[in-house]
XYZ file of C-alpha atoms in Angstrom:
741
model
C -103.449 12.141 24.044
C -102.161 15.690 24.376
C -99.638 14.516 26.979
C -98.432 11.854 24.654
C -98.079 14.371 21.822
C -96.158 16.736 24.061
C -93.890 13.979 25.220
C -93.245 12.887 21.681
C -92.771 16.447 20.568
C -90.346 17.136 23.368
C -88.394 14.009 22.473
C -88.182 14.985 18.802
C -87.336 18.590 19.627
C -84.446 17.544 21.854
C -83.148 15.161 19.229
C -83.366 17.788 16.474
C -81.771 20.416 18.655
C -78.966 18.063 19.622
C -78.352 17.305 15.982
C -78.807 20.768 14.536
C -76.588 22.630 16.952
C -73.444 20.791 15.929
C -74.531 20.998 12.300
C -74.687 24.716 12.723
C -71.102 24.657 13.741
C -70.221 22.038 11.183
C -71.767 23.904 8.265
C -73.172 27.464 8.505
C -73.963 29.755 11.401
C -77.732 30.015 11.924
C -78.492 33.347 13.467
C -81.648 32.411 15.272
C -84.809 30.404 15.195
C -86.656 33.470 13.918
C -85.769 32.547 10.353
C -88.689 30.185 10.547
C -90.481 31.226 13.703
C -90.537 34.976 13.259
C -88.797 37.685 15.216
C -88.260 37.625 18.938
C -88.206 41.395 18.988
C -90.459 43.056 21.535
C -91.834 45.693 19.191
C -92.898 43.990 16.066
C -93.602 40.368 15.686
C -94.758 38.701 12.535
C -94.671 34.929 12.572
C -94.361 32.897 9.449
C -97.645 31.546 8.180
C -96.051 28.223 7.487
C -94.833 27.992 11.017
C -98.177 28.945 12.444
C -99.958 26.578 10.117
C -97.671 23.787 11.190
C -98.389 24.534 14.855
C -101.663 26.408 15.211
C -101.438 26.083 18.972
C -98.473 28.493 19.043
C -99.318 31.763 20.852
C -100.526 34.269 18.282
C -100.086 37.659 19.955
C -97.539 40.063 18.573
C -95.237 39.630 21.504
C -96.181 36.075 22.289
C -92.872 34.549 21.193
C -90.729 37.071 23.004
C -92.858 37.489 26.038
C -93.556 33.829 26.290
C -89.873 33.444 27.002
C -89.105 36.706 28.823
C -92.139 37.184 31.053
C -92.425 35.953 34.531
C -94.559 32.977 35.250
C -97.381 35.372 36.215
C -97.084 37.581 33.158
C -99.293 37.646 30.072
C -98.529 35.439 28.482
C -96.724 33.656 31.293
C -92.952 33.532 30.623
C -90.291 31.007 31.332
C -87.205 33.131 31.961
C -88.622 35.418 34.589
C -87.171 38.527 32.881
C -83.651 37.104 32.417
C -82.746 38.735 29.116
C -79.178 37.292 29.164
C -80.622 33.812 28.829
C -81.111 34.561 25.148
C -79.164 37.703 24.426
C -75.415 38.013 24.146
C -73.621 40.845 25.819
C -75.213 44.283 26.161
C -76.967 43.992 22.878
C -80.440 42.549 22.807
C -80.567 42.047 19.029
C -80.273 39.547 17.512
C -80.894 36.395 19.454
C -78.459 33.603 18.422
C -79.357 29.973 18.720
C -75.814 28.986 19.619
C -74.743 31.407 22.303
C -75.949 33.941 24.903
C -74.709 35.826 27.955
C -76.585 33.613 30.346
C -75.246 30.921 32.514
C -75.926 27.295 31.844
C -78.086 26.109 30.333
C -78.795 29.411 28.592
C -75.270 29.917 27.303
C -76.154 27.556 24.504
C -79.001 29.604 23.173
C -82.161 27.784 22.236
C -80.389 24.429 22.542
C -79.906 25.067 26.185
C -83.551 24.312 26.693
C -84.764 22.894 23.409
C -82.334 20.010 23.144
C -82.831 16.307 22.609
C -84.729 14.420 19.938
C -87.784 16.680 20.258
C -86.118 19.482 18.298
C -85.067 17.058 15.598
C -88.607 15.672 15.321
C -89.960 19.204 15.261
C -87.924 20.031 12.169
C -88.778 16.787 10.480
C -92.484 17.257 11.133
C -92.209 20.814 9.765
C -90.854 19.523 6.485
C -87.194 20.442 7.149
C -85.885 16.881 6.868
C -82.489 17.722 5.307
C -79.698 19.619 6.999
C -78.779 21.184 3.690
C -82.056 23.089 3.684
C -80.386 25.474 6.070
C -76.706 24.457 6.056
C -75.017 24.640 2.666
C -71.330 23.966 3.512
C -70.588 20.226 2.962
C -67.475 20.144 5.159
C -66.910 20.876 8.840
C -65.800 24.358 9.857
C -63.858 25.084 12.964
C -66.105 24.650 15.917
C -67.750 28.014 16.548
C -70.485 26.637 18.676
C -70.457 24.851 21.958
C -70.697 21.119 21.699
C -74.115 19.577 21.820
C -75.515 18.879 25.206
C -76.231 15.219 25.908
C -77.829 15.263 29.214
C -79.561 11.948 29.344
C -80.748 9.034 27.293
C -82.970 9.644 24.302
C -86.627 10.311 25.195
C -85.879 12.281 28.333
C -85.196 15.950 29.062
C -83.117 17.545 31.701
C -81.800 20.912 32.676
C -78.284 19.501 33.093
C -75.845 20.848 30.557
C -72.814 18.716 31.387
C -71.528 16.775 28.343
C -71.482 13.155 29.369
C -70.755 11.447 26.020
C -67.880 12.992 23.987
C -68.258 10.288 21.315
C -71.620 9.217 19.953
C -72.358 5.898 18.354
C -71.516 5.923 14.660
C -74.246 7.029 12.297
C -76.039 4.298 10.415
C -76.471 6.437 7.290
C -75.835 9.830 5.783
C -75.526 12.366 8.580
C -77.028 15.187 6.527
C -80.309 13.328 6.077
C -82.317 13.587 9.232
C -84.769 10.866 8.397
C -82.008 8.398 7.526
C -80.038 8.751 10.747
C -81.138 6.752 13.732
C -78.136 7.689 15.880
C -76.375 10.976 16.378
C -72.845 10.539 14.880
C -71.724 14.199 15.059
C -68.347 15.849 15.683
C -68.847 15.645 19.399
C -65.317 16.575 20.530
C -64.717 19.404 18.074
C -61.624 17.970 16.298
C -63.203 18.360 12.832
C -63.777 14.604 12.544
C -67.269 13.181 12.793
C -67.486 10.666 15.555
C -68.026 7.765 13.198
C -64.593 8.526 11.616
C -62.821 9.868 14.688
C -60.061 7.536 16.011
C -60.571 9.139 19.389
C -64.059 7.725 19.349
C -63.050 4.283 18.093
C -63.496 1.335 20.362
C -60.182 0.628 22.117
C -58.512 -2.610 20.862
C -55.010 -4.088 20.870
C -53.198 -4.733 17.552
C -50.142 -6.991 17.292
C -47.240 -6.116 14.982
C -44.063 -8.222 14.612
C -40.782 -7.165 12.969
C -38.936 -8.649 11.234
C -41.086 -11.482 9.938
C -38.184 -13.305 8.279
C -34.874 -14.374 9.828
C -32.095 -15.562 7.512
C -29.115 -17.230 9.167
C -27.201 -18.427 6.076
C -24.639 -21.201 6.498
C -23.816 -22.400 10.029
C -21.522 -25.240 10.998
C -23.490 -28.060 12.599
C -23.240 -28.141 16.369
C -22.326 -24.433 16.578
C -24.649 -21.556 17.493
C -25.115 -18.466 15.358
C -25.418 -14.943 16.666
C -28.953 -14.397 18.001
C -31.351 -12.273 15.938
C -33.938 -10.087 17.697
C -37.663 -9.958 16.935
C -39.818 -7.095 18.298
C -43.499 -7.537 19.206
C -45.249 -4.129 19.134
C -48.771 -3.117 20.247
C -49.983 -0.605 17.652
C -53.551 -0.681 19.038
C -55.274 1.351 21.775
C -55.788 -1.327 24.385
C -53.486 -3.629 26.323
C -52.125 -6.514 24.218
C -52.011 -9.894 25.920
C -49.514 -12.314 24.331
C -50.639 -15.790 25.284
C -47.869 -17.871 23.672
C -44.588 -17.696 21.699
C -43.729 -21.107 20.226
C -40.945 -22.598 18.054
C -41.810 -25.286 15.494
C -38.213 -26.602 15.280
C -36.436 -26.761 18.608
C -33.871 -29.184 17.169
C -32.153 -26.574 15.029
C -33.375 -23.183 16.329
C -33.094 -21.721 19.837
C -35.953 -19.444 20.965
C -35.271 -17.174 23.936
C -38.510 -15.383 24.892
C -40.131 -13.961 28.045
C -42.625 -16.120 29.882
C -46.197 -16.013 28.629
C -48.828 -14.792 29.101
C -47.339 -11.294 29.028
C -48.956 -7.884 28.520
C -47.805 -5.046 26.281
C -49.405 -1.616 26.736
C -50.652 0.374 23.770
C -47.643 1.847 21.940
C -45.172 -0.348 23.842
C -43.142 -3.378 22.662
C -41.387 -6.516 23.831
C -38.533 -8.527 22.243
C -37.370 -12.122 21.954
C -34.383 -13.689 20.184
C -33.801 -16.639 17.872
C -30.442 -18.364 17.230
C -29.578 -21.099 14.736
C -27.762 -24.267 15.913
C -28.163 -26.939 13.215
C -27.998 -30.499 14.448
C -27.331 -31.979 11.005
C -26.293 -30.741 7.595
C -28.808 -29.346 5.110
C -31.460 -26.640 4.788
C -33.377 -25.977 8.002
C -36.442 -23.848 8.817
C -38.698 -22.983 11.707
C -41.842 -20.961 12.349
C -41.991 -18.819 15.484
C -45.720 -18.369 16.234
C -47.075 -15.560 18.462
C -50.679 -15.744 19.689
C -52.433 -12.755 21.345
C -55.748 -10.997 21.885
C -54.688 -8.600 19.136
C -54.280 -11.265 16.490
C -51.613 -13.824 15.711
C -48.266 -13.416 13.930
C -45.485 -15.643 12.623
C -41.752 -15.256 12.010
C -40.105 -17.580 9.487
C -36.512 -18.583 10.278
C -34.233 -20.340 7.798
C -30.597 -21.439 7.603
C -28.382 -24.169 6.260
C -26.454 -26.585 8.432
C -23.005 -27.104 7.003
C -20.150 -29.248 8.227
C -16.387 -29.274 7.660
C -14.817 -32.639 6.746
C -11.105 -33.298 7.238
C -9.212 -35.206 4.547
C -5.473 -35.972 4.722
C -3.245 -37.274 1.923
C -1.008 -39.195 1.998
C -1.537 -41.041 5.255
C 1.864 -42.754 5.127
C 5.298 -41.152 4.779
C 8.352 -43.322 4.115
C 11.745 -41.653 4.529
C 13.993 -44.671 3.979
C 17.523 -44.591 5.342
C 18.802 -41.332 6.768
C 22.221 -40.826 8.294
C 21.979 -40.185 11.997
C 22.090 -36.463 12.845
C 21.169 -35.298 9.339
C 17.773 -34.036 8.134
C 15.920 -35.568 5.222
C 14.196 -33.720 2.423
C 10.741 -32.601 3.499
C 7.698 -34.623 2.500
C 4.350 -32.875 2.113
C 0.974 -33.777 3.616
C -2.086 -32.108 2.112
C -4.813 -31.207 4.629
C -8.079 -30.665 2.742
C -11.594 -29.553 3.660
C -14.032 -31.628 1.618
C -17.002 -30.403 3.669
C -19.295 -27.391 3.392
C -18.143 -25.297 6.347
C -14.854 -23.745 7.411
C -12.407 -26.320 8.785
C -10.459 -25.288 11.869
C -7.349 -27.350 12.605
C -7.152 -27.213 16.381
C -4.017 -29.247 16.987
C -0.928 -30.821 15.386
C 1.178 -33.430 17.211
C 4.104 -35.776 16.564
C 4.691 -38.842 18.707
C 8.431 -38.816 17.926
C 10.594 -35.677 17.951
C 12.785 -37.219 15.234
C 9.895 -36.490 12.875
C 9.160 -32.729 12.819
C 6.453 -30.788 11.026
C 5.907 -27.208 9.943
C 4.085 -24.880 10.210
C 3.066 -25.334 13.817
C -0.483 -24.071 13.171
C -2.801 -24.293 10.184
C -5.077 -21.327 9.294
C -8.824 -21.929 8.779
C -9.532 -23.812 5.550
C -12.551 -22.802 3.458
C -14.768 -25.512 1.893
C -12.916 -27.073 -1.038
C -9.594 -25.580 0.097
C -6.429 -27.143 1.459
C -3.250 -26.389 3.344
C 0.161 -28.039 3.278
C 2.115 -29.585 6.159
C 5.820 -30.401 5.720
C 7.385 -33.318 7.621
C 11.137 -34.024 7.945
C 13.126 -36.918 9.449
C 16.222 -36.278 11.596
C 17.175 -39.610 13.182
C 19.079 -39.653 16.438
C 21.304 -42.417 17.739
C 20.990 -45.337 17.983
C 20.578 -46.330 14.357
C 17.600 -48.372 13.308
C 13.978 -48.191 12.278
C 12.122 -45.098 13.409
C 8.448 -44.223 13.313
C 6.038 -41.547 14.399
C 2.363 -40.728 14.279
C 1.500 -37.220 13.138
C -1.855 -36.265 14.698
C -4.193 -33.708 13.100
C -7.149 -32.509 15.189
C -9.990 -30.410 13.755
C -13.646 -29.515 13.998
C -14.168 -31.735 10.936
C -12.743 -34.857 12.508
C -9.257 -36.109 13.364
C -6.663 -37.902 11.262
C -3.221 -39.440 11.617
C -0.253 -39.802 9.290
C 2.247 -42.593 9.954
C 5.877 -41.734 9.240
C 8.699 -44.272 9.069
C 12.403 -44.109 8.355
C 15.661 -45.732 9.270
C 18.455 -43.997 11.127
C 21.635 -45.055 9.312
C 24.956 -45.285 11.140
C 28.074 -43.685 9.771
C 29.138 -46.919 8.092
C 29.586 -46.759 4.275
C 28.058 -49.404 2.015
C 29.902 -50.563 -1.121
C 28.831 -53.339 -3.495
C 31.037 -54.871 -6.212
C 30.568 -55.656 -9.021
C 27.584 -53.476 -9.861
C 26.620 -55.581 -12.904
C 26.545 -59.318 -13.626
C 26.515 -60.480 -17.240
C 25.740 -64.116 -18.060
C 25.447 -64.175 -21.849
C 23.527 -67.065 -23.399
C 22.296 -69.830 -21.146
C 20.301 -72.812 -22.232
C 16.756 -72.667 -20.927
C 16.328 -74.730 -17.771
C 20.044 -74.962 -17.030
C 21.954 -73.048 -14.373
C 25.006 -70.955 -15.094
C 28.023 -70.858 -12.803
C 27.309 -68.590 -9.844
C 28.855 -65.130 -9.817
C 29.901 -63.586 -6.518
C 28.985 -60.115 -5.253
C 30.856 -58.555 -2.347
C 29.176 -56.207 0.130
C 31.801 -54.070 1.844
C 31.654 -51.615 4.711
C 34.210 -48.956 3.811
C 33.288 -46.858 6.850
C 34.672 -46.886 10.354
C 31.619 -48.184 12.231
C 29.404 -51.189 11.782
C 26.505 -51.174 9.361
C 23.486 -53.426 9.264
C 22.340 -55.019 6.032
C 18.582 -55.083 6.424
C 17.702 -56.974 3.273
C 19.103 -58.564 0.089
C 16.291 -59.109 -2.423
C 15.942 -60.393 -5.991
C 13.180 -58.935 -8.170
C 13.346 -61.844 -10.695
C 13.554 -65.146 -8.859
C 12.102 -66.933 -11.910
C 15.312 -66.599 -13.948
C 18.028 -65.745 -11.397
C 19.022 -67.699 -8.286
C 20.123 -65.580 -5.317
C 22.075 -67.264 -2.535
C 22.601 -64.796 0.307
C 23.109 -64.857 4.080
C 20.159 -64.315 6.383
C 19.363 -60.653 7.117
C 19.645 -58.521 9.088
C 23.372 -59.043 9.281
C 26.098 -56.841 10.689
C 29.267 -55.921 8.801
C 31.922 -54.244 10.890
C 33.940 -51.343 9.596
C 36.437 -52.532 6.989
C 34.821 -55.975 6.743
C 32.776 -57.543 3.951
C 30.214 -60.213 3.164
C 29.404 -62.050 -0.065
C 26.445 -63.541 -1.837
C 26.106 -65.309 -5.200
C 23.789 -65.072 -8.155
C 23.327 -67.737 -10.840
C 21.377 -67.536 -14.100
C 18.779 -70.213 -14.780
C 16.444 -68.920 -17.523
C 12.959 -70.345 -17.479
C 12.260 -69.345 -21.080
C 14.305 -68.119 -24.007
C 15.008 -64.439 -24.530
C 16.739 -61.557 -22.799
C 16.414 -61.625 -19.008
C 17.314 -59.193 -16.277
C 17.103 -58.805 -12.526
C 17.950 -56.242 -9.868
C 19.527 -57.459 -6.652
C 18.702 -54.776 -4.026
C 20.683 -54.315 -0.826
C 19.324 -52.049 1.927
C 21.348 -51.106 4.978
C 21.722 -48.583 7.746
C 24.483 -46.970 5.684
C 22.419 -46.586 2.533
C 21.169 -48.803 -0.254
C 22.750 -50.348 -3.354
C 21.774 -52.537 -6.268
C 23.378 -55.000 -8.682
C 22.007 -55.544 -12.173
C 22.069 -59.029 -13.673
C 21.471 -59.779 -17.368
C 21.533 -62.847 -19.558
C 19.797 -64.494 -22.470
C 17.820 -67.667 -22.220
C 18.836 -69.875 -25.161
C 16.685 -72.647 -26.529
C 17.910 -76.225 -26.237
C 19.866 -75.881 -29.482
C 23.256 -74.147 -29.191
C 24.239 -71.546 -31.796
C 27.870 -71.200 -32.779
C 29.302 -68.960 -35.536
C 32.871 -69.218 -36.856
C 34.910 -67.241 -37.530
C 33.747 -64.266 -35.476
C 35.763 -61.745 -37.515
C 36.579 -61.292 -41.226
C 39.567 -59.115 -42.204
C 39.986 -58.089 -45.852
C 42.870 -55.585 -45.771
C 43.124 -53.089 -48.642
C 40.835 -53.497 -51.607
C 40.726 -51.284 -54.679
C 37.557 -49.224 -54.787
C 34.911 -50.830 -57.020
C 36.553 -54.280 -57.076
C 35.391 -57.375 -55.182
C 37.586 -59.406 -52.910
C 37.534 -63.161 -52.696
C 34.645 -64.495 -50.616
C 35.163 -65.598 -47.054
C 32.990 -68.361 -45.555
C 31.231 -68.247 -42.192
C 29.883 -71.457 -40.609
C 26.777 -71.471 -38.408
C 26.823 -74.573 -36.196
C 24.310 -76.083 -33.820
C 26.409 -77.568 -31.068
C 23.338 -78.539 -29.103
C 21.378 -81.737 -29.236
C 18.133 -80.391 -30.655
C 17.349 -78.378 -33.730
C 17.551 -74.603 -33.785
C 16.010 -72.131 -36.194
C 18.013 -69.327 -37.742
C 15.543 -66.471 -37.998
C 17.686 -63.951 -39.853
C 21.167 -63.279 -41.311
C 21.627 -59.533 -41.923
C 24.407 -57.216 -43.138
C 24.778 -53.768 -41.556
C 26.813 -52.392 -44.543
C 25.571 -53.666 -47.856
C 27.292 -50.744 -49.643
C 30.787 -52.126 -49.086
C 30.228 -55.788 -48.191
C 28.418 -58.491 -50.178
C 26.503 -61.092 -48.099
C 25.496 -64.356 -49.767
C 23.329 -66.407 -47.357
C 20.576 -69.030 -47.509
C 16.964 -67.965 -47.195
C 15.731 -67.630 -43.624
C 14.185 -68.939 -41.497
C 16.197 -72.144 -41.834
C 16.545 -75.128 -39.513
C 19.863 -76.592 -38.346
C 19.614 -79.886 -36.567
C 21.669 -80.714 -33.526
C 25.315 -81.260 -34.519
C 24.708 -79.858 -38.033
C 25.861 -76.611 -39.638
C 25.155 -74.137 -42.443
C 27.398 -71.613 -44.210
C 27.211 -68.186 -45.818
C 29.844 -66.016 -47.523
C 30.915 -62.380 -47.325
C 32.983 -60.474 -49.899
C 34.479 -56.954 -49.659
C 33.660 -54.500 -52.447
C 34.439 -50.956 -51.189
C 32.461 -48.219 -52.839
C 34.857 -45.481 -51.716
C 38.323 -45.288 -50.262
C 38.931 -45.528 -46.537
C 38.411 -47.924 -43.657
C 35.208 -49.914 -43.905
C 33.395 -52.254 -41.541
C 30.206 -54.268 -41.258
C 28.434 -56.498 -38.758
C 26.827 -59.698 -39.962
C 24.090 -60.520 -37.398
C 22.656 -64.003 -36.927
C 19.482 -64.420 -34.817
C 18.091 -67.820 -33.820
C 15.942 -69.656 -31.323
C 19.145 -70.704 -29.571
C 20.499 -67.188 -29.186
C 22.124 -64.602 -31.383
C 25.601 -64.122 -32.791
C 27.499 -61.671 -34.931
C 30.511 -61.587 -37.274
C 32.555 -58.426 -37.763
C 33.976 -57.602 -41.179
C 36.598 -54.917 -41.894
C 38.764 -53.678 -44.738
C 40.095 -50.547 -46.411
C 39.057 -49.178 -49.739
C 41.951 -47.793 -51.805
C 41.908 -45.733 -54.982
C 43.177 -47.380 -58.145
C 46.385 -45.873 -59.557
C 47.422 -44.130 -56.303
C 50.302 -44.995 -54.071
C 47.832 -46.991 -52.014
C 48.645 -45.278 -48.699
C 45.914 -44.803 -46.124
C 45.296 -43.505 -42.628
C 43.834 -46.262 -40.512
C 43.611 -44.583 -37.095
C 43.868 -41.180 -35.384
C 44.237 -41.184 -31.557
C 43.624 -38.129 -29.356
C 42.433 -37.722 -25.730
C 38.640 -37.353 -25.521
C 38.750 -35.019 -22.495
C 41.341 -32.789 -20.831
C 40.999 -30.925 -17.517
C 43.480 -28.112 -16.865
C 43.646 -24.688 -15.244
C 43.804 -21.291 -16.932
C 47.359 -20.278 -17.905
C 48.869 -23.727 -17.379
C 50.678 -25.412 -20.311
C 49.219 -28.863 -20.955
C 51.218 -31.241 -23.183
C 49.630 -34.136 -25.039
C 50.477 -36.508 -27.896
C 48.330 -37.080 -31.012
C 49.073 -40.316 -32.931
C 48.110 -41.139 -36.549
C 48.595 -44.631 -38.049
C 49.009 -45.394 -41.765
C 49.519 -48.363 -44.086
C 50.378 -49.016 -47.747
C 49.683 -51.743 -50.265
C 52.844 -51.153 -52.290
C 56.171 -52.651 -51.559
C 57.706 -49.399 -50.338
C 56.716 -45.734 -50.410
C 57.311 -42.511 -48.522
C 54.237 -40.888 -46.895
C 53.707 -37.563 -45.175
C 51.031 -37.111 -42.479
C 49.940 -33.536 -41.610
C 48.039 -32.670 -38.420
C 45.931 -29.505 -38.197
C 43.607 -28.254 -35.489
C 40.582 -25.984 -35.044
C 39.850 -24.468 -31.587
C 37.965 -21.481 -30.066
C 39.392 -18.264 -28.619
C 39.241 -19.696 -25.095
C 42.260 -21.906 -25.977
C 45.754 -21.629 -27.448
C 46.977 -24.798 -29.242
C 50.442 -25.358 -30.750
C 51.626 -28.444 -32.668
C 55.409 -28.658 -32.463
C 55.928 -30.408 -35.838
C 52.613 -30.462 -37.740
C 53.985 -32.677 -40.575
C 55.775 -36.016 -40.262
C 57.277 -38.158 -43.090
C 58.033 -41.887 -42.840
C 58.654 -44.891 -45.091
C 55.807 -47.369 -45.397
C 56.169 -51.019 -46.467
C 53.430 -53.407 -47.530
C 54.895 -56.137 -45.375
C 54.903 -54.032 -42.173
C 53.569 -56.151 -39.349
C 51.469 -53.246 -38.053
C 50.475 -49.755 -39.207
C 53.189 -47.087 -39.032
C 52.707 -44.498 -36.231
C 53.099 -40.741 -36.757
C 53.381 -38.908 -33.400
C 52.702 -35.174 -32.918
C 53.686 -33.280 -29.741
C 51.048 -30.612 -28.859
C 50.774 -27.876 -26.233
C 47.383 -26.593 -24.961
C 46.978 -23.434 -22.841
C 43.610 -22.243 -21.421
C 43.053 -18.550 -22.079
C 39.889 -18.386 -19.978
C 37.563 -20.621 -18.002
C 35.033 -22.749 -19.832
C 34.537 -25.969 -21.746
C 36.177 -25.728 -25.197
C 36.284 -28.214 -28.134
C 39.385 -28.998 -30.247
C 39.064 -30.703 -33.662
C 42.191 -32.587 -34.831
C 42.458 -33.403 -38.582
C 45.133 -35.740 -40.049
C 45.775 -36.018 -43.783
C 48.277 -38.291 -45.682
C 50.110 -37.801 -49.013
C 52.392 -40.126 -50.931
C 55.880 -39.309 -52.250
C 54.862 -39.891 -55.826
C 52.162 -37.231 -55.962
C 52.272 -34.882 -52.997
C 49.092 -33.139 -54.117
C 47.013 -36.280 -53.951
C 45.032 -36.500 -50.656
C 44.512 -40.194 -50.032
C 42.802 -40.136 -46.663
C 41.542 -37.826 -43.916
C 40.745 -38.672 -40.269
C 39.362 -36.359 -37.532
C 39.020 -36.600 -33.757
C 37.616 -34.253 -31.088
C 38.919 -33.366 -27.635
C 36.865 -31.529 -24.975
C 38.987 -29.254 -22.772
C 37.642 -28.073 -19.394
C 39.416 -24.934 -18.208
C 39.052 -23.994 -14.565
């Protein structure tokens, strides 16, 4: 039993000593065990009653504590240190004895703990009622280590004289380190770095930790089928043990390219390894992938994303038609628009023409952004021989290829002329054919030309009879074709006869009116009233509308263009006139003012239209009845600056009296760019009522250009009678445009 108690006591004492020594350093310095166990001094020794009561077997002599340590094994009481004072004392001094240091060699250089270590010391304190470290140590935080580290010589429950530290890190404490009863393991600051072992990274169990950066890779837009720049991912080992990476995998190998070292691979603590990821979309649209890394230090993932975009080539127009172009000359440029209707940049990699007669510019096209376009100009310069030409313009790109077909005709030096340029047929009964009119195609050049086609755009109403094309017309020669009018229905009709050739193109217009089966005829076509006093009405003149056809026609309207001066008396329309029948209306002249007057009486019908012209002169009552009926002057004149240009202005006058003398005066208005002189501005002549035609008054004029430009001249003629020279009977004006160069 005693042996068991000693063994247990030794175990507890060693444990307490092992725990208390570092606490002494961690909290306060404990001078010696004598605080509880009395002095170790050789002279006076007084043990504490509590200590003796707790261990009544302790030696009770005055020097028992000191001598029990210092005496030899044969002394009284027997000692343990055989007189080695330095085992407990530090330096030359013998007072006091410190529990944490001495002058002795190991194990004594650790004071009492050199011998009284292990769980026995801890149990000793607990059994003595000192179960809390704070009973002796008041500082709650570690101080700098001022004691040697605890001695762990062997496993718990054993003792040894070895002082070598064989465990720098203890297992972590299960509870509060300051409570002796609550701590089943040591958990002290074993390595002296001011961190208790349970919180000391140096004492942590070594383990690898994986860290990956970055965890997101954004590639943005990338043209499909092309590879982006690679992005680098770094795998780091932030742990304390070797990291073993067992796999690096890519969830989308279709669109993302993973370039990584072979696995498994190892990464030492604090070291790193890299791999790269590139984006190569196979199709358009948003793409993503997860790069997964598995290891003994955990797993990690990197998310990669990008959008596959594609350029798309669009070309407009795809056909260019240049028509005829004289050999050796260059046409006007035609434009081709090259567009990118895709979602990525379009690169035009090549431009070609299959025929050098068709040229393009520029020779290269810059990259085209999505939604953008660029322009390509194409020209046609035909070379001999003349004839149809064609080319294929090729456009190559990363968004597809396209072609543009270009055609044109190289025209020889021959010159095309067509005469007449217009064919007029008038009224033609529906369903009947007019006499054919001939058109002549001439080559006024010195070399042959080829007529490629002669076409009629209205074959319903016009009949074209032309030679077969193509046909050749030598220089100076000609060829003819005919056109007849055969209206299918009534009404105005027209056609364009188009002639294309190697020497250019031409056209002939053809017009006519399809008349219903009835035939409209109006007689007379003109009504002349002569002079009529203003405000008085002439005798009526009759107009006959006849239907010379075999079936009835309908007169739709009979209208008067000048109801102020002419009085139309006609039946109500519409009216029907049977074949061979007729109908009449009358027109009278009642001038409202003096001067020449005219009107057009228009007749419209289902068998065509007709018109009757009416004219007369209004004269003032009581005057000499003289009047100007016409003033003639050139409409345009072209002359050079400083040159004298002579011209003649002619006025014509009439009278209603038997005989009178009239004076005609010519005046002019012109700008500063001209100088105009009328040699005799007034002319006097005798007028007779029975003159067969109006009397002419001629005025010689000189025009000189003062400076370049286009200048107007206004000529004004006035007439006066001999009876009253102040009476102005009539005024006429004309304008001439003079171009001075």
